[in-house]
PDB file of C-alpha atoms in Angstrom:
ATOM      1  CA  UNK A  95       8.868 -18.887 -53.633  1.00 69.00           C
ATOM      2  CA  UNK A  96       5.567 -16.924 -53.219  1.00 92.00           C
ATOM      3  CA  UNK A  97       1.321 -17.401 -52.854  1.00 97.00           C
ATOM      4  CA  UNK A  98      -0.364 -15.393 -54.595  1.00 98.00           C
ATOM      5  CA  UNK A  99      -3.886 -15.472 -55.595  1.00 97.00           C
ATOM      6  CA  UNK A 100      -5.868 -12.973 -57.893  1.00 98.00           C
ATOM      7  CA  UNK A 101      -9.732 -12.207 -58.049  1.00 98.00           C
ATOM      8  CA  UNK A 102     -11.365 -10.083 -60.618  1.00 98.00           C
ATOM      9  CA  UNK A 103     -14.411  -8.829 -60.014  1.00 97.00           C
ATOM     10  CA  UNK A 104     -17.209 -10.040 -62.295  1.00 96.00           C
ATOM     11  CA  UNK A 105     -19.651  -6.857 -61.874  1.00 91.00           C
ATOM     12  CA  UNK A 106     -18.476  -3.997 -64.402  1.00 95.00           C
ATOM     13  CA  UNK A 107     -17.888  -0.110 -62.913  1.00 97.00           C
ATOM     14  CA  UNK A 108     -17.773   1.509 -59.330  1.00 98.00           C
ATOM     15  CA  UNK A 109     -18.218  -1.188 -56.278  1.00 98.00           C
ATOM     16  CA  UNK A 110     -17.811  -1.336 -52.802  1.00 98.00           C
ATOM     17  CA  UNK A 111     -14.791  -2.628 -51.730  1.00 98.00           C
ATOM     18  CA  UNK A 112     -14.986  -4.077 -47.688  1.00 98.00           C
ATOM     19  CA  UNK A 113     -11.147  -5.770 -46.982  1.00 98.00           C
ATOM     20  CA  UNK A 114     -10.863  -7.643 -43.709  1.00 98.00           C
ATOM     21  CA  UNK A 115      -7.298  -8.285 -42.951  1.00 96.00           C
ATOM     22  CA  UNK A 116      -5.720  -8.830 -39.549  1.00 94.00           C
ATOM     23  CA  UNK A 117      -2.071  -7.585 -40.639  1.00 92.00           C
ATOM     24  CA  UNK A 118      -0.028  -6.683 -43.010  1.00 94.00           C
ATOM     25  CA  UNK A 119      -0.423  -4.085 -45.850  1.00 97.00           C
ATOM     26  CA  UNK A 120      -3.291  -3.056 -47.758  1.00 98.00           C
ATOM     27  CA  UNK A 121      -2.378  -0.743 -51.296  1.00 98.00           C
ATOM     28  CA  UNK A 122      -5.532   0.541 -52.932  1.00 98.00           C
ATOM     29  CA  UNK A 123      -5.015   1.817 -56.454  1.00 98.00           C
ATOM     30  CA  UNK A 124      -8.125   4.127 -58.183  1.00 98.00           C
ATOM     31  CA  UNK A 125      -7.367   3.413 -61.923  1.00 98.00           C
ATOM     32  CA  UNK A 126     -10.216   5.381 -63.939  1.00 96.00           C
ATOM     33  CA  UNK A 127      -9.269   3.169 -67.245  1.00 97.00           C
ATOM     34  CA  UNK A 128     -10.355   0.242 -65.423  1.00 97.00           C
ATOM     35  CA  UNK A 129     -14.096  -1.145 -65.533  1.00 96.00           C
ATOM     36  CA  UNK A 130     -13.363  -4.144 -62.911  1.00 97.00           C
ATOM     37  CA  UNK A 131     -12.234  -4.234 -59.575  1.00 98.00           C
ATOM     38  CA  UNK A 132      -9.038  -6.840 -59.178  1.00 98.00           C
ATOM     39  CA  UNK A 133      -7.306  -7.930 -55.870  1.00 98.00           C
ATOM     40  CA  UNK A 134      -4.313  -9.691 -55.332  1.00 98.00           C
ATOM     41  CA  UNK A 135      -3.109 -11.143 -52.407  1.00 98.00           C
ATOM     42  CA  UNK A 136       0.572 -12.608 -51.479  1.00 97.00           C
ATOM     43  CA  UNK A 137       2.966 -13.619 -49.217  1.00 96.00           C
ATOM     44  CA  UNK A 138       6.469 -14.258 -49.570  1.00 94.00           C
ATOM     45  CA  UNK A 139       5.849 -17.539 -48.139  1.00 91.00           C
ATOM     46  CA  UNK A 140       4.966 -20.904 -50.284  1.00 93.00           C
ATOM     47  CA  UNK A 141       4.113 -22.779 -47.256  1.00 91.00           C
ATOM     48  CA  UNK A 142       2.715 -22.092 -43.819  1.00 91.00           C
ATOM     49  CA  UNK A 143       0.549 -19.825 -42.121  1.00 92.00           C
ATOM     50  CA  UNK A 144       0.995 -16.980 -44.297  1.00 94.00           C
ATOM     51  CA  UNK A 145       0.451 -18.752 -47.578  1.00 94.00           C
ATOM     52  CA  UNK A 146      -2.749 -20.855 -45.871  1.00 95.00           C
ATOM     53  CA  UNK A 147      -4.450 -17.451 -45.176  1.00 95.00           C
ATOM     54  CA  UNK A 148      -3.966 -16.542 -48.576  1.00 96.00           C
ATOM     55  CA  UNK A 149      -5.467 -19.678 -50.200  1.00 96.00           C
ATOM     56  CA  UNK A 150      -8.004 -19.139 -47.313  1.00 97.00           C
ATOM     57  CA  UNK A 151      -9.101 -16.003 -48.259  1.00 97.00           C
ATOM     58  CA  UNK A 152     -12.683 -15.716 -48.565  1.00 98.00           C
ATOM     59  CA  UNK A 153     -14.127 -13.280 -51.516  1.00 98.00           C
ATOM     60  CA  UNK A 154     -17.837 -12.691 -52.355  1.00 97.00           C
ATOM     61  CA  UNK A 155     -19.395 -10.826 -54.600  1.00 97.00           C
ATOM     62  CA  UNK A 156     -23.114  -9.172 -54.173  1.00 96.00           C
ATOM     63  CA  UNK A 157     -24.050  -6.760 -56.939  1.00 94.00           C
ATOM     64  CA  UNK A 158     -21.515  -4.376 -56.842  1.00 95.00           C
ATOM     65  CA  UNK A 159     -20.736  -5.169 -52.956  1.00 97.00           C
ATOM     66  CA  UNK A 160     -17.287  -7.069 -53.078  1.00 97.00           C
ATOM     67  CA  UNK A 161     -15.978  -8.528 -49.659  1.00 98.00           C
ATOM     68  CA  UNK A 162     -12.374 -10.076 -48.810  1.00 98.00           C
ATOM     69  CA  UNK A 163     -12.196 -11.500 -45.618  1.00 98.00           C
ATOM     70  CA  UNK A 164      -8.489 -12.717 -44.523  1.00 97.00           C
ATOM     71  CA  UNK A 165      -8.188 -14.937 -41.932  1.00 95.00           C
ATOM     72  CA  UNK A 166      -6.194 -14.827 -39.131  1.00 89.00           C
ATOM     73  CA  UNK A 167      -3.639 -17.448 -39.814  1.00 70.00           C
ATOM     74  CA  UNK A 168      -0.900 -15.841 -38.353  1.00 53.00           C
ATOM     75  CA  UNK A 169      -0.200 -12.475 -40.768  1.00 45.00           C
ATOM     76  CA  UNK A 170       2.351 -10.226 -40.022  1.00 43.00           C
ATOM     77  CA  UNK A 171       3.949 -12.452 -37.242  1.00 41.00           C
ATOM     78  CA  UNK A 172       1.151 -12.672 -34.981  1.00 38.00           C
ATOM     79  CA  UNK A 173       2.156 -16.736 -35.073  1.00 36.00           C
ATOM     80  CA  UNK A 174       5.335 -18.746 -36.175  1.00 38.00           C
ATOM     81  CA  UNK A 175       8.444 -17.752 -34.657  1.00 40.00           C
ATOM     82  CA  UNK A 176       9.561 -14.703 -34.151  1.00 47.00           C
ATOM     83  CA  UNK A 177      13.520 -13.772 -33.488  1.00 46.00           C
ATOM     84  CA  UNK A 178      13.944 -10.710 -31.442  1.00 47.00           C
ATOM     85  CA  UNK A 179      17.614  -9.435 -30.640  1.00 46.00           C
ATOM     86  CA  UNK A 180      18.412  -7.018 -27.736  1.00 45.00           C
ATOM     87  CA  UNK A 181      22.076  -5.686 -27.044  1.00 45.00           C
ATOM     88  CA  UNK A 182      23.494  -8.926 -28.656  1.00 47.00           C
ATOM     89  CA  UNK A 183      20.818 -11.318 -26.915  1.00 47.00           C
ATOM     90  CA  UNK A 184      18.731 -13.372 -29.392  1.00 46.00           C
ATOM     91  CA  UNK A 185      14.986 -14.670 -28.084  1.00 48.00           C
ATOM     92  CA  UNK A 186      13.081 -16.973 -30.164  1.00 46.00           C
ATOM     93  CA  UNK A 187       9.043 -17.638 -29.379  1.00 46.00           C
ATOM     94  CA  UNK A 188       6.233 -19.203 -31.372  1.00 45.00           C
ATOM     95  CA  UNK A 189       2.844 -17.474 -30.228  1.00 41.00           C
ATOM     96  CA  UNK A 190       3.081 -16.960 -26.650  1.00 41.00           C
ATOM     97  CA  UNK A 191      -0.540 -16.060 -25.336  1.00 39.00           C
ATOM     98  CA  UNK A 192      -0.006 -16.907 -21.715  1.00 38.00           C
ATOM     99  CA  UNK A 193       0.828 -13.942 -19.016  1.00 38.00           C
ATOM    100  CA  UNK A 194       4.232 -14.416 -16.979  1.00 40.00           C
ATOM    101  CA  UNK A 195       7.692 -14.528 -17.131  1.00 39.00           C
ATOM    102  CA  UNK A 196      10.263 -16.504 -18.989  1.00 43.00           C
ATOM    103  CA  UNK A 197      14.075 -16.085 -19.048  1.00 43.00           C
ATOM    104  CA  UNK A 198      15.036 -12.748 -19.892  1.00 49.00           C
ATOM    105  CA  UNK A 199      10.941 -11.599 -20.979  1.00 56.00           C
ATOM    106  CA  UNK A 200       8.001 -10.861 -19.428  1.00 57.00           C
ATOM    107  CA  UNK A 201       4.961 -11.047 -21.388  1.00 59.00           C
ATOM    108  CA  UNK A 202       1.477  -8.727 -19.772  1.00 58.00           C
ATOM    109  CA  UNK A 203      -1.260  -8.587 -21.654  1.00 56.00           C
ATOM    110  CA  UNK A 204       0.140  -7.278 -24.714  1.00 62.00           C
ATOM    111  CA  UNK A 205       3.167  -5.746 -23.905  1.00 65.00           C
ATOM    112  CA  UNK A 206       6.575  -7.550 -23.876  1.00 70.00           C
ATOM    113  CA  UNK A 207       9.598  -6.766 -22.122  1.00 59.00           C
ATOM    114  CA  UNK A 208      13.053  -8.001 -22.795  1.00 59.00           C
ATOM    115  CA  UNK A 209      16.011  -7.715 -21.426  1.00 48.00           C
ATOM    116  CA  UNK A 210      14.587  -5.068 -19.505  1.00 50.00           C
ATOM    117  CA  UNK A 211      13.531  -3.068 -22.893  1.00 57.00           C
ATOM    118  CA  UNK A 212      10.277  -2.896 -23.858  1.00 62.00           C
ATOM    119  CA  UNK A 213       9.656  -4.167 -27.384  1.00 68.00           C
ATOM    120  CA  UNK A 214       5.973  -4.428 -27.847  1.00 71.00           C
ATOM    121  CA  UNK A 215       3.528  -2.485 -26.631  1.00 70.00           C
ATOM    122  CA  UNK A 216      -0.845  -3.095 -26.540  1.00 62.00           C
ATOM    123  CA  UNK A 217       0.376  -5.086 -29.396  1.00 59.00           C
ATOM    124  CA  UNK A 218       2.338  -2.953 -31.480  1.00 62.00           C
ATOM    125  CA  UNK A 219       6.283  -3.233 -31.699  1.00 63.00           C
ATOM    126  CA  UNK A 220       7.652   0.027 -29.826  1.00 64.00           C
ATOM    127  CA  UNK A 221      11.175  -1.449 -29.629  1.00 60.00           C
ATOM    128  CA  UNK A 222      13.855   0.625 -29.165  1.00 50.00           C
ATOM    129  CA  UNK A 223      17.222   2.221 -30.677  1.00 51.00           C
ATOM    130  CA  UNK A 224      19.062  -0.857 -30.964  1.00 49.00           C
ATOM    131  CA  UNK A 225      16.646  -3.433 -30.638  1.00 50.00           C
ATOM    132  CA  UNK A 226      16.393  -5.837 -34.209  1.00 48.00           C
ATOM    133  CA  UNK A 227      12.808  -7.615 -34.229  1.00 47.00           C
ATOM    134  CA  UNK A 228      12.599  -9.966 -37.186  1.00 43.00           C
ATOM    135  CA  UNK A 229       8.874 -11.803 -38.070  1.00 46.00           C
ATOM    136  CA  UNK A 230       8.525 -14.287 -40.639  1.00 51.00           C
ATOM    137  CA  UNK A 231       6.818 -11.922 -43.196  1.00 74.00           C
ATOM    138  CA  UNK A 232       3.291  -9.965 -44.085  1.00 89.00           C
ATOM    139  CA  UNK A 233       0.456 -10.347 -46.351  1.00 95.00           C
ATOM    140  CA  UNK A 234      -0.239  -7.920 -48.802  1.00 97.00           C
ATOM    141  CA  UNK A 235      -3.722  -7.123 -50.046  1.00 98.00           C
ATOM    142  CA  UNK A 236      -3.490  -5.200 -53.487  1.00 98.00           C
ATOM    143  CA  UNK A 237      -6.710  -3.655 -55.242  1.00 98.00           C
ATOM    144  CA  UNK A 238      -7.711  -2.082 -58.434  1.00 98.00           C
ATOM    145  CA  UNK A 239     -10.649  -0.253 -58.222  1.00 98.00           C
ATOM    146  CA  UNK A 240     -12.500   1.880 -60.745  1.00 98.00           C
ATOM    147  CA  UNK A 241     -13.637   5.331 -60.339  1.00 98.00           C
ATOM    148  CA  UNK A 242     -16.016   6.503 -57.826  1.00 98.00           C
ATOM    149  CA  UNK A 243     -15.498   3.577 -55.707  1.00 98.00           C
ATOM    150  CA  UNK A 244     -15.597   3.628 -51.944  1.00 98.00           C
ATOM    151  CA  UNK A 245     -13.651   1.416 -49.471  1.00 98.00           C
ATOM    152  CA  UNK A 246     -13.909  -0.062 -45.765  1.00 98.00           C
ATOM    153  CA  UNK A 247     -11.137  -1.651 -44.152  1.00 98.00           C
ATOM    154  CA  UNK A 248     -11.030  -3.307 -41.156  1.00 98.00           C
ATOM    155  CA  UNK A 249      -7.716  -4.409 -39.206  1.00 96.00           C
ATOM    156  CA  UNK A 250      -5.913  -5.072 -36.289  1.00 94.00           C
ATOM    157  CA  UNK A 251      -2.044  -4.116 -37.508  1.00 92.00           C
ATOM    158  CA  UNK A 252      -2.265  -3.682 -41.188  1.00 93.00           C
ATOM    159  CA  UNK A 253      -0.635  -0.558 -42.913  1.00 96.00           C
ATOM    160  CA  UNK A 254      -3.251   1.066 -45.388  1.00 98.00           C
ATOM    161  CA  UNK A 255      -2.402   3.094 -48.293  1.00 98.00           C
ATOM    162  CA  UNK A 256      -4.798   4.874 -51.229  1.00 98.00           C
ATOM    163  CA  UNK A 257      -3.518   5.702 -54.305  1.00 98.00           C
ATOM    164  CA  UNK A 258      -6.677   8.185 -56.155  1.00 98.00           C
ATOM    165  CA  UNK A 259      -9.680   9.183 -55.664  1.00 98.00           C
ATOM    166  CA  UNK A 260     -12.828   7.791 -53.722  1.00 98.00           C
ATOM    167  CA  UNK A 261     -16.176   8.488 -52.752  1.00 98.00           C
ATOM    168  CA  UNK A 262     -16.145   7.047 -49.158  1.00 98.00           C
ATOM    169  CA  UNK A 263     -13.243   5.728 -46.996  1.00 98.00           C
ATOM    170  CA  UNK A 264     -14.201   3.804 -43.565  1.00 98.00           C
ATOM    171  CA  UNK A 265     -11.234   2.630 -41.970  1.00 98.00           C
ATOM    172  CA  UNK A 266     -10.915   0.861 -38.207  1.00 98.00           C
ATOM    173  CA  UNK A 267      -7.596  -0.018 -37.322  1.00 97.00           C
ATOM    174  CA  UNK A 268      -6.069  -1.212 -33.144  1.00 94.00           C
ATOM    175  CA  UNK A 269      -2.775  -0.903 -34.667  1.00 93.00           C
ATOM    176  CA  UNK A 270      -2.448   0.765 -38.309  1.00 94.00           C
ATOM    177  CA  UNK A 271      -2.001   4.134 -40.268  1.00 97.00           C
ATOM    178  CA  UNK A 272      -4.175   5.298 -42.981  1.00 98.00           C
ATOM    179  CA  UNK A 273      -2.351   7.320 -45.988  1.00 98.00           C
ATOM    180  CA  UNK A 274      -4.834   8.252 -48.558  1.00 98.00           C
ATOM    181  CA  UNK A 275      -5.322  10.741 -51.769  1.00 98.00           C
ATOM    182  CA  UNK A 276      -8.985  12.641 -52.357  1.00 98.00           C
ATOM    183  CA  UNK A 277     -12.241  11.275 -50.655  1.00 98.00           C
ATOM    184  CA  UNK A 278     -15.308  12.741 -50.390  1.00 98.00           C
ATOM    185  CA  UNK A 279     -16.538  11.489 -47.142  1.00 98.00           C
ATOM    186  CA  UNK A 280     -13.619  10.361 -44.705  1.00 98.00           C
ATOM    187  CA  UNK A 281     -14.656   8.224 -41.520  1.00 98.00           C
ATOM    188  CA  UNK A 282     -11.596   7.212 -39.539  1.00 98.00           C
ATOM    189  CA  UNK A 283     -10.467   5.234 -36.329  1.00 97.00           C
ATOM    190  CA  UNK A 284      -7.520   3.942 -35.184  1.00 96.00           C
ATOM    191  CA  UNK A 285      -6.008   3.824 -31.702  1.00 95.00           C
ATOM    192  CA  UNK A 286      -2.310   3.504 -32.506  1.00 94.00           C
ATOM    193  CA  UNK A 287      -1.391   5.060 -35.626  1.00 95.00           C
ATOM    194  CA  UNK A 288      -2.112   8.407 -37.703  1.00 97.00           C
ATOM    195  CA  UNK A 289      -4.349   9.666 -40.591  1.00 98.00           C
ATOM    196  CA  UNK A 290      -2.911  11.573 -43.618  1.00 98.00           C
ATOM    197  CA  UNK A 291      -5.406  12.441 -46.523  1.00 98.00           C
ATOM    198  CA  UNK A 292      -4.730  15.109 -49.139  1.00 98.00           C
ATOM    199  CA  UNK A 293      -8.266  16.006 -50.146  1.00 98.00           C
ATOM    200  CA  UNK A 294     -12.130  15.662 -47.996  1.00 98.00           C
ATOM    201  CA  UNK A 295     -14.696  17.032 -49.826  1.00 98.00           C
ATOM    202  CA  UNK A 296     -17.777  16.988 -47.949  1.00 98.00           C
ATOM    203  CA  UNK A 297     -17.193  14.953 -44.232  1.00 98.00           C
ATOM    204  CA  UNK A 298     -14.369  14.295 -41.915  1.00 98.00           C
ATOM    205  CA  UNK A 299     -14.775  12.443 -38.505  1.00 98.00           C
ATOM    206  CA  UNK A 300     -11.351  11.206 -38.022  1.00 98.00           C
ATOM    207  CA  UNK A 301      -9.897   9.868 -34.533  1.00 97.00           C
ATOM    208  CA  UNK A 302      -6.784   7.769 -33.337  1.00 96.00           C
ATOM    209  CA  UNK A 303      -5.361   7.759 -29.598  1.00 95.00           C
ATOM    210  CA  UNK A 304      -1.536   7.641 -30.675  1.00 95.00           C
ATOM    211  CA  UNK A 305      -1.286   9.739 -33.847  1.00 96.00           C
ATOM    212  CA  UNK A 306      -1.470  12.169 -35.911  1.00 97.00           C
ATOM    213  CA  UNK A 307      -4.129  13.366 -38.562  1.00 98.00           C
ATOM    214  CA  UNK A 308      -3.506  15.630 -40.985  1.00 98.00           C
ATOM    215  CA  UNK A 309      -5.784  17.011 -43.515  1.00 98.00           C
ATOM    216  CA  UNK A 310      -4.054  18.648 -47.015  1.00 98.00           C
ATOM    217  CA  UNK A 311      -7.240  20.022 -48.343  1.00 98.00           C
ATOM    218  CA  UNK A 312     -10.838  20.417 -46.508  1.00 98.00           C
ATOM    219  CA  UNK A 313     -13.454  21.626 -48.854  1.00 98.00           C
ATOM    220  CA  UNK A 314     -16.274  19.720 -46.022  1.00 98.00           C
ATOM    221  CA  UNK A 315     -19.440  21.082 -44.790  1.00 97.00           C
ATOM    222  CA  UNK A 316     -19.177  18.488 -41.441  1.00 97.00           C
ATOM    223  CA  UNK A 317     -15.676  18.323 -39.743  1.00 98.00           C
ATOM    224  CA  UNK A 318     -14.226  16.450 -36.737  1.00 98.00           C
ATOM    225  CA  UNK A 319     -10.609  15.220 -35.967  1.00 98.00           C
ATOM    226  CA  UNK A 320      -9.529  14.160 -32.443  1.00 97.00           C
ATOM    227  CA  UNK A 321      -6.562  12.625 -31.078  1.00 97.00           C
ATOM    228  CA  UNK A 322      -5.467  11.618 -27.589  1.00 96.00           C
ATOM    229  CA  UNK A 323      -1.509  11.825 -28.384  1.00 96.00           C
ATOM    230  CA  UNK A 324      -0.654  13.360 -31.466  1.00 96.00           C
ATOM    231  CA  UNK A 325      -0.780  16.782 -33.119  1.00 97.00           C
ATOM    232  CA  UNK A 326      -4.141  17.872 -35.571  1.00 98.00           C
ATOM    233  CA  UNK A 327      -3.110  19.812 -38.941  1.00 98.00           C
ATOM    234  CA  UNK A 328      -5.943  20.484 -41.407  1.00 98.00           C
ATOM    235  CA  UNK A 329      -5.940  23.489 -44.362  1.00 98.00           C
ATOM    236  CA  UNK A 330      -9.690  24.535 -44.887  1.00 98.00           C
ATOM    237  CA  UNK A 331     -10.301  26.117 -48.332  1.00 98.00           C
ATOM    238  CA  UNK A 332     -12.964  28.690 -49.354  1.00 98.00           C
ATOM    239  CA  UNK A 333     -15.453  25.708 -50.585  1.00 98.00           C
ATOM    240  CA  UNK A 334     -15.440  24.362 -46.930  1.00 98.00           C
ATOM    241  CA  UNK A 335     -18.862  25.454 -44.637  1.00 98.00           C
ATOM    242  CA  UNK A 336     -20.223  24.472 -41.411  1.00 98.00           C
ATOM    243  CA  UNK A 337     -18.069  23.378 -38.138  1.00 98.00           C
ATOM    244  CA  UNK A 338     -15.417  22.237 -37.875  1.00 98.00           C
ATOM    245  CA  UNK A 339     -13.792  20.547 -34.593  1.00 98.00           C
ATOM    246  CA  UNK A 340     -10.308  20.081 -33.826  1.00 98.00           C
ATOM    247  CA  UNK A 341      -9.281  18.698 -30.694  1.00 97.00           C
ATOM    248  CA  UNK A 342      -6.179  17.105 -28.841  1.00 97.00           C
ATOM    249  CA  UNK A 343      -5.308  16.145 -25.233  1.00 95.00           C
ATOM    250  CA  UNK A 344      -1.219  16.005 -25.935  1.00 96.00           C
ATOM    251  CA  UNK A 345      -0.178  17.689 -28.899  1.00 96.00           C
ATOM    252  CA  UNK A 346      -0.569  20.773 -31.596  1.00 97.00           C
ATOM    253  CA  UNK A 347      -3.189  21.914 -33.559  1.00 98.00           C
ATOM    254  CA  UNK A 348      -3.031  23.699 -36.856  1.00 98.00           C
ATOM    255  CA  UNK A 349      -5.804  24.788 -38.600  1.00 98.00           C
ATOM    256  CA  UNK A 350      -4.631  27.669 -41.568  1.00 98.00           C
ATOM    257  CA  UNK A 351      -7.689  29.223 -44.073  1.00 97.00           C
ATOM    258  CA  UNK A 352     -10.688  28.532 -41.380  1.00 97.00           C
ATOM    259  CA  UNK A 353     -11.860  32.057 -40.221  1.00 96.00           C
ATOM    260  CA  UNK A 354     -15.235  31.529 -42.252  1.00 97.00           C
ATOM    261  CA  UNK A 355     -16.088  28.229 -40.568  1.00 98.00           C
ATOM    262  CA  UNK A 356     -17.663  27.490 -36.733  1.00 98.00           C
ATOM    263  CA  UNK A 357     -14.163  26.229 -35.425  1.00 98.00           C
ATOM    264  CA  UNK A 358     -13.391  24.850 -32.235  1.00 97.00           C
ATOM    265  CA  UNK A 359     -10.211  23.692 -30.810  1.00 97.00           C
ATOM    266  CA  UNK A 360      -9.312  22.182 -27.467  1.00 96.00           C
ATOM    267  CA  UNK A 361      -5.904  20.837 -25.831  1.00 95.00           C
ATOM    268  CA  UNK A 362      -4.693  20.375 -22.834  1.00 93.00           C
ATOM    269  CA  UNK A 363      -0.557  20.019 -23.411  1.00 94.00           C
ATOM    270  CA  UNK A 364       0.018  21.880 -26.913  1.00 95.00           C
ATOM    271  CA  UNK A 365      -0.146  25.137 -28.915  1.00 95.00           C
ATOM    272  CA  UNK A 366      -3.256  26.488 -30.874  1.00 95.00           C
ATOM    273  CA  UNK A 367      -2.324  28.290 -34.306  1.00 87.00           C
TER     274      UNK A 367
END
């Protein structure tokens, strides 16, 4: 059994899609043959906090301003019980939000040890080579838009993927990576996770502490992509102009077809080339 819920956007052509969604997965589709924007969200679950943040889902339209705002009911584990196994040892806990220790885990802020293995760290699962973690399933935000739509999403853990072409992307993530086709302007944050886009055409300001951000095809005038722990890779073309920043305390950066731009690149534990 499932919840699912679908909303289709009364205003015809291009909008501005802002998704809200504490966890899970968010799959953005750019379908040109469409003329309305349709989202879809589900859960495996048919009751529960999963399937009540569905159903609770708020959605407005404002001319061609569409907002879906997920509440935090618990998506992607973050309540109900969770089952994690270490070296044979099964642990079962239902929201713990208190700092201490318990038998066998020790819970600070939001890292969790087990066993003596850590398995979460600042709230992201870093369990691991034979550690099983098993939540109690995700919510998954699906949307259609039209052509020349733009898109903000705001999360805490959720897993964001584009499928086409926009004209803006804004994403803020604590704990999520953003995987996404052609944009035109490209404004990125996230502090655990990495940034993959095929195509910029005009700006990039891109940053994530943990991660990587990669860059297929930047044609920008205005460029800047900085990570703490994670390498920098980013192919200027011809049609690119202007500066272009590239900077990285731990890790590589790449930067091929740039000898016409203002580059600068910085890192403290990595190779430049």
């Amino acid at each position: 059994m499932t919840t699912t819920r679908t909303f289709t956007a009364t205003a015809d052509g291009a909008v501005w899609a802002d998704i809200i969604s504490p966890a899970g997965t968010v799959a953005v589709t750019v379908d040109p043959t469409t003329t309305h924007t349709v989202i879809t969200l589900s859960t495996a679950q048919d009751e529960g906090p999963l399937a009540d943040a569905v159903n609770d889902t708020k959605i407005t339209e404002r001319g061609n301003g569409l907002t879906v705002s997920v509440p935090d009911h618990g998506a992607g584990g973050i309540s109900g019980t969770d089952v994690v196994q270490v070296n044979g040892s099964r642990y079962s806990f239902n929201r713990v939000v208190n700092t201490g220790t318990m038998t066998g885990m020790t819970i600070s802020g939001g890292d969790t040890w087990i066993g003596g293995q850590q398995v979460v760290a600042d709230g992201r699962v870093v369990a691991q080579q034979g550690t099983v973690v098993a939540g109690t399933g995700t919510i998954t935000v699906d949307v259609i838009l039209p052509a020349s739509s733009s898109l903000a999403v705001s999360t805490k853990n959720a897993e964001t993927t584009v499928r086409g072409d926009l004209q803006t992307i804004r994403f803020d993530a604590r704990n999520g990576s953003l995987r996404a086709g052609g944009v035109k302007v490209l404004e990125a944050e996230t502090h655990n996770g990495s940034v993959l886009v095929d195509t910029v055409d005009e700006e990039l300001e891109a940053s994530t502490h943990n991660g990587s951000i990669t860059v297929g095809a930047y044609n920008g005038r205005r460029g800047s992509a900085r990570t703490h722990n994670g390498g920098v890779t980013i192919s200027a073309t011809p049609a690119a102009s202007g500066k272009l920043a590239a900077r990285t305390h731990n890790g590589n950066i790449r930067v091929r077809g740039a000898g016409h731009l203002n580059l600068k690149t910085s890192t403290h534990n990595g190779r430049v080339w």
